[in-house]
Short mmCIF file of C-alpha atoms in Angstrom, two decimals:
data_model
loop_
_atom_site.label_atom_id
_atom_site.label_comp_id
_atom_site.label_asym_id
_atom_site.label_seq_id
_atom_site.Cartn_x
_atom_site.Cartn_y
_atom_site.Cartn_z
CA UNK A 1 -26.11 -2.54 -10.39
CA UNK A 2 -25.76 -0.50 -13.50
CA UNK A 3 -29.01 0.38 -13.34
CA UNK A 4 -28.78 1.69 -9.84
CA UNK A 5 -25.40 4.21 -11.35
CA UNK A 6 -27.58 5.17 -14.14
CA UNK A 7 -30.13 6.60 -11.43
CA UNK A 8 -27.25 8.01 -9.81
CA UNK A 9 -25.71 10.08 -11.89
CA UNK A 10 -29.42 11.09 -13.64
CA UNK A 11 -30.47 12.66 -9.61
CA UNK A 12 -26.48 14.29 -9.61
CA UNK A 13 -27.43 15.79 -13.49
CA UNK A 14 -30.67 17.00 -12.65
CA UNK A 15 -30.23 18.09 -8.72
CA UNK A 16 -26.41 19.06 -7.28
CA UNK A 17 -24.40 19.43 -10.94
CA UNK A 18 -27.68 21.38 -12.24
CA UNK A 19 -27.46 23.87 -9.62
CA UNK A 20 -23.95 23.97 -9.30
CA UNK A 21 -22.38 24.38 -12.52
CA UNK A 22 -18.24 23.26 -12.93
CA UNK A 23 -17.33 25.45 -15.35
CA UNK A 24 -14.25 25.73 -17.76
CA UNK A 25 -13.96 28.83 -15.66
CA UNK A 26 -13.26 26.58 -12.42
CA UNK A 27 -11.62 24.32 -13.25
CA UNK A 28 -9.15 26.21 -14.87
CA UNK A 29 -8.77 28.33 -11.66
CA UNK A 30 -9.12 24.78 -9.59
CA UNK A 31 -6.50 23.67 -11.94
CA UNK A 32 -4.04 26.92 -11.33
CA UNK A 33 -3.87 26.65 -7.51
CA UNK A 34 -3.37 22.36 -7.60
CA UNK A 35 -0.12 23.14 -8.80
CA UNK A 36 0.58 26.68 -7.17
CA UNK A 37 0.27 25.22 -3.02
CA UNK A 38 0.44 21.49 -3.64
CA UNK A 39 3.95 19.53 -3.11
CA UNK A 40 4.03 16.40 -5.07
CA UNK A 41 4.72 13.35 -1.89
CA UNK A 42 7.70 12.43 -2.04
CA UNK A 43 8.59 16.32 -1.16
CA UNK A 44 5.75 15.79 1.33
CA UNK A 45 7.32 13.36 2.90
CA UNK A 46 10.96 14.67 3.17
CA UNK A 47 10.02 17.63 3.82
CA UNK A 48 8.36 16.46 6.86
CA UNK A 49 11.14 14.23 8.10
CA UNK A 50 13.58 16.96 8.02
CA UNK A 51 11.18 18.83 10.08
CA UNK A 52 10.82 16.09 12.97
CA UNK A 53 14.30 16.01 13.65
CA UNK A 54 13.60 16.61 16.81
CA UNK A 55 10.06 15.98 18.35
CA UNK A 56 6.97 17.28 17.42
CA UNK A 57 2.94 17.75 17.90
CA UNK A 58 0.97 17.77 14.57
CA UNK A 59 0.03 20.92 14.08
CA UNK A 60 3.22 22.03 15.06
CA UNK A 61 4.02 20.04 11.89
CA UNK A 62 1.75 21.45 10.12
CA UNK A 63 3.12 25.45 10.82
CA UNK A 64 6.35 24.81 9.61
CA UNK A 65 5.09 23.20 6.59
CA UNK A 66 2.93 26.01 6.38
CA UNK A 67 6.20 28.44 7.08
CA UNK A 68 7.78 27.39 3.80
CA UNK A 69 5.41 27.44 1.74
CA UNK A 70 3.64 23.99 1.97
CA UNK A 71 -0.22 24.43 1.45
CA UNK A 72 -1.43 20.98 0.70
CA UNK A 73 -3.07 20.46 4.60
CA UNK A 74 -4.60 24.70 4.62
CA UNK A 75 -8.12 23.44 3.32
CA UNK A 76 -8.23 20.05 5.53
CA UNK A 77 -5.44 19.69 8.31
CA UNK A 78 -7.18 15.58 8.23
CA UNK A 79 -4.84 15.01 5.81
CA UNK A 80 -1.33 16.12 7.74
CA UNK A 81 -2.58 13.37 10.14
CA UNK A 82 -2.89 10.17 7.25
CA UNK A 83 0.27 11.50 6.20
CA UNK A 84 2.29 10.66 9.29
CA UNK A 85 0.20 7.97 9.86
CA UNK A 86 1.19 6.11 7.01
CA UNK A 87 5.33 7.46 7.39
CA UNK A 88 4.32 6.11 11.09
CA UNK A 89 3.13 2.61 9.46
CA UNK A 90 6.40 2.38 6.61
CA UNK A 91 8.21 2.92 10.58
CA UNK A 92 9.97 6.60 9.00
CA UNK A 93 8.49 7.95 12.41
CA UNK A 94 6.75 7.27 15.48
CA UNK A 95 4.38 8.75 18.41
CA UNK A 96 3.80 8.87 21.73
CA UNK A 97 1.22 10.85 23.88
CA UNK A 98 2.52 12.62 26.36
CA UNK A 99 0.44 15.28 28.37
CA UNK A 100 -2.81 15.14 26.22
CA UNK A 101 -0.60 16.12 23.00
CA UNK A 102 0.68 13.16 21.07
CA UNK A 103 3.88 13.86 19.96
CA UNK A 104 6.03 12.66 16.58
CA UNK A 105 9.83 11.90 15.70
CA UNK A 106 12.07 10.14 13.68
CA UNK A 107 13.14 6.94 13.72
CA UNK A 108 16.65 5.28 12.97
CA UNK A 109 14.93 4.25 9.51
CA UNK A 110 13.64 8.13 9.05
CA UNK A 111 17.20 9.41 10.38
CA UNK A 112 18.59 7.05 7.85
CA UNK A 113 16.40 7.63 4.75
CA UNK A 114 16.94 12.12 5.08
CA UNK A 115 20.66 11.33 5.61
CA UNK A 116 20.45 9.06 1.92
CA UNK A 117 18.54 11.84 0.51
CA UNK A 118 21.07 14.91 1.11
CA UNK A 119 23.72 12.53 0.00
CA UNK A 120 21.76 11.95 -2.97
CA UNK A 121 21.09 15.92 -3.33
CA UNK A 122 24.56 16.74 -2.34
CA UNK A 123 26.25 14.39 -5.84
CA UNK A 124 23.51 15.59 -7.56
CA UNK A 125 24.52 19.34 -6.82
CA UNK A 126 27.93 18.42 -7.46
CA UNK A 127 27.63 16.98 -10.85
CA UNK A 128 25.19 19.64 -12.38
CA UNK A 129 27.96 22.22 -11.04
CA UNK A 130 30.71 20.19 -12.63
CA UNK A 131 32.88 19.18 -9.21
#
């Protein structure tokens, strides 16, 4: 197995990586872009739950995330659907097909999580403001 990995690395270094060097400048630009546009997963979940207080399609969720300045999915919208599927598996949202559209909405468990987040947010704010 180790020999195959060494050969793969050699082939990649002599081929793809040689033709497309990953310079420090490219690394810095990539890091800067990631830090500017990507929301942490926990925040992203909160935004999706807030958006889904009313039933929406995946595309509508995408548009509203972009409106909020969350650009995690601009390059690959498929990742949004992976996140939505994960939220479904965690029973925070449910989906159903209607007229060739898949619609997503919060479950009671999702609403409860959203309410708890809002309560924590308000209690932290009150603590910081000295109330």
